Phi, psi and omega in degrees: 000317177297320177300309187296318176296314179301326180275000178078032180286110185305323177296327180292319177289323171305314181294320178301314183296312183297325178284332193230352181303319183298312181302319180292323179298312179296322182291316182297320180292320180298329185271342186241337185068019184225124186299315185295317184295322181295325178293318176302319184295319178300308183297316183292328184291315177289331169295317182285331173298320176298317180294326182265010188298332179292349181266001177288132179275105185289341184272005181253137179272163174114167183294153176272004184296317177302321182296314177296315179300320172299319175299317184293326181292316174298322179293320185293319179304311181301318184293323179293319177301315182295323176305306178301318178295322180295316183294322180295325180293315180297327179296334180280349183275155178297143185286130176285164180297148184303132172234153186299137177259110180275355183299313183296328180296322183283317182291339184297344178283352182275126177296330184253029181305309182305317179295317180297324180292322182294315189284324178294325177300313176301316180292329184296345179279351182270148173288160179309309181301323181289318181294324178294318182295315181300314180301318178288316184281319189261309186282315183271348174076021175284147175281176180305313186294322184292316180296323179293320179293322178299318185268349185057053172230166175291153181302321178301325177292321172303313175300317180290326181291324178290324182287321174293324172302313181301316183296317179299323181271358181305130187090342178262339179228162181255123183288154171231171178301147180289152182291147183296123174087356181287332181071018179204151182281130173256154173274166184292114180293337180293323179274313190273358185229074177291349187282013165296341180297340178308317186288343181260005181298000000 
């Protein structure tokens, strides 16, 4: 698969998309908290993967999932930066007259809206590097080494960022037993992952 992707085999890329698009989408949502931005991240991630296909190491065994999530993490950073620039530009415009906001009416139908709000607030206290490591190791289920490859940082950096994230979130999420063989403590997905709603979208 790595050889086929590196060589630009269209069928291999279709298979890659079919297998991992949902994972990339979920990861993008966890980093941005925005459904629309997550959809953009999926498109941009696979476009970037095509552009960077020549960098795939065909001599290494294992899934291309960490590679894709690493690309998605970088894409999410760019999307967030663009959103901040857009928001800043809008803030400089004259305010329009107030119009009814139907977003609340629509979102009121979500059973877990309050839970999503709580967890977003909890994640907002994290610095971007900590949030990225948390998203990769806890939500996406990568081990330390895979997350390190995805972010192009040492394993020790992943461990320290995850440790800082845990300390910052202490009291806001409930710890559970580590996943078998994961080699790392995970947080309670029921509390820390309101994004299970992604699958019900």
